Amino acid sequence: MTNLTTNESISLLRDNYFGHLGYISLGKPYVLPITFFYDKEEHSLISYSADGHKIDSMRNNSSVSLLVEEII
């Protein structure tokens, strides 16, 4: 396994928009597809969602992960 450099990570986020968000709710893992945008000025990801299970769960447990889908 090779770790990505910071520049490689930023390029991956900048050049893609689809991924899978992993989060925990009531001790159980969930993985859902999402679209996102990398804001290079703020060094943050932007994604939209209605209030509900995913948002409530991430507010209660901020341990999340993102798998980026690189579509060629």
Short mmCIF file of N, CA and C in Angstrom, two decimals:
data_model
loop_
_atom_site.label_atom_id
_atom_site.label_comp_id
_atom_site.label_asym_id
_atom_site.label_seq_id
_atom_site.Cartn_x
_atom_site.Cartn_y
_atom_site.Cartn_z
N MET A 1 0.85 -1.17 0.00
CA MET A 1 0.00 0.00 0.00
C MET A 1 0.90 1.24 0.00
N THR A 2 0.51 2.23 -0.80
CA THR A 2 1.25 3.48 -0.88
C THR A 2 0.40 4.61 -0.35
N ASN A 3 0.97 5.42 0.50
CA ASN A 3 0.25 6.59 1.00
C ASN A 3 0.34 7.72 -0.01
N LEU A 4 -0.75 8.45 -0.18
CA LEU A 4 -0.75 9.60 -1.07
C LEU A 4 -0.09 10.80 -0.38
N THR A 5 0.60 11.60 -1.18
CA THR A 5 1.13 12.86 -0.65
C THR A 5 -0.04 13.84 -0.50
N THR A 6 0.18 14.94 0.18
CA THR A 6 -0.86 15.96 0.31
C THR A 6 -1.28 16.47 -1.06
N ASN A 7 -0.33 16.75 -1.94
CA ASN A 7 -0.66 17.24 -3.28
C ASN A 7 -1.45 16.21 -4.08
N GLU A 8 -1.11 14.94 -3.96
CA GLU A 8 -1.85 13.89 -4.65
C GLU A 8 -3.28 13.78 -4.11
N SER A 9 -3.43 13.91 -2.81
CA SER A 9 -4.76 13.86 -2.19
C SER A 9 -5.62 15.02 -2.67
N ILE A 10 -5.06 16.21 -2.70
CA ILE A 10 -5.80 17.39 -3.15
C ILE A 10 -6.18 17.24 -4.62
N SER A 11 -5.27 16.74 -5.44
CA SER A 11 -5.58 16.53 -6.86
C SER A 11 -6.71 15.53 -7.04
N LEU A 12 -6.71 14.47 -6.26
CA LEU A 12 -7.76 13.46 -6.34
C LEU A 12 -9.12 14.07 -5.99
N LEU A 13 -9.15 14.87 -4.93
CA LEU A 13 -10.39 15.52 -4.53
C LEU A 13 -10.82 16.58 -5.54
N ARG A 14 -9.88 17.35 -6.04
CA ARG A 14 -10.18 18.43 -6.99
C ARG A 14 -10.72 17.89 -8.31
N ASP A 15 -10.18 16.77 -8.76
CA ASP A 15 -10.49 16.26 -10.09
C ASP A 15 -11.68 15.29 -10.13
N ASN A 16 -12.29 15.03 -8.98
CA ASN A 16 -13.41 14.08 -8.93
C ASN A 16 -14.57 14.69 -8.15
N TYR A 17 -15.73 14.05 -8.26
CA TYR A 17 -16.92 14.61 -7.61
C TYR A 17 -17.84 13.52 -7.04
N PHE A 18 -17.48 12.27 -7.20
CA PHE A 18 -18.34 11.18 -6.73
C PHE A 18 -17.58 10.31 -5.75
N GLY A 19 -18.26 9.87 -4.70
CA GLY A 19 -17.60 9.00 -3.73
C GLY A 19 -18.62 8.28 -2.87
N HIS A 20 -18.11 7.62 -1.85
CA HIS A 20 -18.94 6.91 -0.89
C HIS A 20 -18.57 7.38 0.51
N LEU A 21 -19.57 7.85 1.23
CA LEU A 21 -19.39 8.37 2.58
C LEU A 21 -19.66 7.26 3.58
N GLY A 22 -18.72 7.04 4.47
CA GLY A 22 -18.89 6.07 5.54
C GLY A 22 -19.07 6.78 6.87
N TYR A 23 -20.07 6.35 7.65
CA TYR A 23 -20.31 6.96 8.95
C TYR A 23 -20.92 5.91 9.89
N ILE A 24 -20.98 6.25 11.17
CA ILE A 24 -21.50 5.33 12.19
C ILE A 24 -22.78 5.91 12.76
N SER A 25 -23.79 5.04 12.91
CA SER A 25 -25.03 5.44 13.57
C SER A 25 -25.46 4.32 14.51
N LEU A 26 -25.61 4.67 15.77
CA LEU A 26 -26.01 3.70 16.80
C LEU A 26 -25.14 2.45 16.78
N GLY A 27 -23.82 2.66 16.58
CA GLY A 27 -22.87 1.57 16.61
C GLY A 27 -22.79 0.74 15.34
N LYS A 28 -23.52 1.13 14.30
CA LYS A 28 -23.51 0.38 13.05
C LYS A 28 -22.92 1.23 11.92
N PRO A 29 -22.12 0.63 11.05
CA PRO A 29 -21.55 1.38 9.93
C PRO A 29 -22.54 1.49 8.77
N TYR A 30 -22.50 2.63 8.11
CA TYR A 30 -23.29 2.88 6.91
C TYR A 30 -22.37 3.46 5.84
N VAL A 31 -22.60 3.11 4.60
CA VAL A 31 -21.84 3.65 3.47
C VAL A 31 -22.85 4.03 2.39
N LEU A 32 -22.81 5.30 1.99
CA LEU A 32 -23.76 5.81 1.01
C LEU A 32 -23.04 6.56 -0.10
N PRO A 33 -23.54 6.50 -1.32
CA PRO A 33 -22.94 7.28 -2.41
C PRO A 33 -23.26 8.76 -2.23
N ILE A 34 -22.29 9.61 -2.55
CA ILE A 34 -22.51 11.06 -2.50
C ILE A 34 -21.77 11.72 -3.66
N THR A 35 -22.19 12.93 -3.97
CA THR A 35 -21.41 13.80 -4.84
C THR A 35 -20.85 14.91 -3.96
N PHE A 36 -19.70 15.43 -4.35
CA PHE A 36 -19.05 16.46 -3.53
C PHE A 36 -18.28 17.43 -4.43
N PHE A 37 -17.89 18.54 -3.84
CA PHE A 37 -17.07 19.54 -4.51
C PHE A 37 -15.94 19.89 -3.56
N TYR A 38 -14.71 19.94 -4.06
CA TYR A 38 -13.56 20.34 -3.24
C TYR A 38 -13.36 21.84 -3.38
N ASP A 39 -13.47 22.56 -2.28
CA ASP A 39 -13.24 24.01 -2.25
C ASP A 39 -11.77 24.24 -1.94
N LYS A 40 -11.00 24.62 -2.96
CA LYS A 40 -9.55 24.75 -2.77
C LYS A 40 -9.17 25.92 -1.87
N GLU A 41 -9.99 26.95 -1.83
CA GLU A 41 -9.68 28.10 -0.97
C GLU A 41 -9.86 27.76 0.51
N GLU A 42 -10.90 26.99 0.82
CA GLU A 42 -11.19 26.61 2.21
C GLU A 42 -10.60 25.26 2.58
N HIS A 43 -10.05 24.53 1.60
CA HIS A 43 -9.55 23.17 1.82
C HIS A 43 -10.60 22.32 2.52
N SER A 44 -11.80 22.33 1.92
CA SER A 44 -12.90 21.58 2.51
C SER A 44 -13.75 20.95 1.41
N LEU A 45 -14.56 19.99 1.79
CA LEU A 45 -15.48 19.34 0.87
C LEU A 45 -16.88 19.89 1.12
N ILE A 46 -17.61 20.09 0.02
CA ILE A 46 -18.98 20.55 0.11
C ILE A 46 -19.87 19.47 -0.51
N SER A 47 -20.91 19.11 0.21
CA SER A 47 -21.89 18.16 -0.29
C SER A 47 -23.23 18.57 0.32
N TYR A 48 -24.30 18.30 -0.40
CA TYR A 48 -25.61 18.71 0.08
C TYR A 48 -26.45 17.50 0.41
N SER A 49 -27.27 17.67 1.47
CA SER A 49 -28.16 16.60 1.88
C SER A 49 -29.29 17.21 2.70
N ALA A 50 -30.46 16.63 2.61
CA ALA A 50 -31.57 17.04 3.46
C ALA A 50 -31.31 16.55 4.88
N ASP A 51 -31.96 17.18 5.85
CA ASP A 51 -31.87 16.69 7.21
C ASP A 51 -32.40 15.26 7.26
N GLY A 52 -31.79 14.47 8.12
CA GLY A 52 -32.23 13.08 8.24
C GLY A 52 -31.16 12.23 8.89
N HIS A 53 -31.22 10.94 8.61
CA HIS A 53 -30.36 9.95 9.24
C HIS A 53 -28.87 10.27 9.10
N LYS A 54 -28.42 10.55 7.89
CA LYS A 54 -27.00 10.80 7.63
C LYS A 54 -26.50 12.04 8.38
N ILE A 55 -27.22 13.13 8.26
CA ILE A 55 -26.81 14.38 8.91
C ILE A 55 -26.86 14.23 10.43
N ASP A 56 -27.93 13.68 10.95
CA ASP A 56 -28.04 13.47 12.40
C ASP A 56 -26.90 12.60 12.92
N SER A 57 -26.58 11.53 12.19
CA SER A 57 -25.53 10.61 12.62
C SER A 57 -24.17 11.30 12.64
N MET A 58 -23.88 12.11 11.61
CA MET A 58 -22.58 12.79 11.56
C MET A 58 -22.47 13.90 12.61
N ARG A 59 -23.59 14.48 13.01
CA ARG A 59 -23.58 15.46 14.09
C ARG A 59 -23.29 14.78 15.43
N ASN A 60 -23.74 13.54 15.58
CA ASN A 60 -23.52 12.80 16.83
C ASN A 60 -22.15 12.12 16.88
N ASN A 61 -21.58 11.78 15.71
CA ASN A 61 -20.28 11.11 15.67
C ASN A 61 -19.55 11.60 14.42
N SER A 62 -18.55 12.44 14.63
CA SER A 62 -17.85 13.07 13.50
C SER A 62 -16.81 12.16 12.85
N SER A 63 -16.69 10.93 13.29
CA SER A 63 -15.76 9.98 12.66
C SER A 63 -16.39 9.47 11.37
N VAL A 64 -15.92 10.00 10.25
CA VAL A 64 -16.44 9.64 8.94
C VAL A 64 -15.28 9.33 8.00
N SER A 65 -15.59 8.70 6.89
CA SER A 65 -14.57 8.45 5.87
C SER A 65 -15.18 8.69 4.50
N LEU A 66 -14.32 8.96 3.53
CA LEU A 66 -14.76 9.18 2.16
C LEU A 66 -13.89 8.37 1.22
N LEU A 67 -14.52 7.53 0.43
CA LEU A 67 -13.83 6.81 -0.63
C LEU A 67 -14.15 7.57 -1.91
N VAL A 68 -13.12 8.07 -2.60
CA VAL A 68 -13.31 8.84 -3.82
C VAL A 68 -13.30 7.90 -5.01
N GLU A 69 -14.32 8.01 -5.85
CA GLU A 69 -14.40 7.23 -7.08
C GLU A 69 -13.74 8.03 -8.19
N GLU A 70 -12.67 7.51 -8.74
CA GLU A 70 -12.01 8.18 -9.86
C GLU A 70 -12.54 7.57 -11.15
N ILE A 71 -13.38 8.32 -11.84
CA ILE A 71 -14.01 7.84 -13.06
C ILE A 71 -13.16 8.26 -14.25
N ILE A 72 -12.72 7.28 -15.03
CA ILE A 72 -11.86 7.55 -16.19
C ILE A 72 -12.66 7.30 -17.46
#
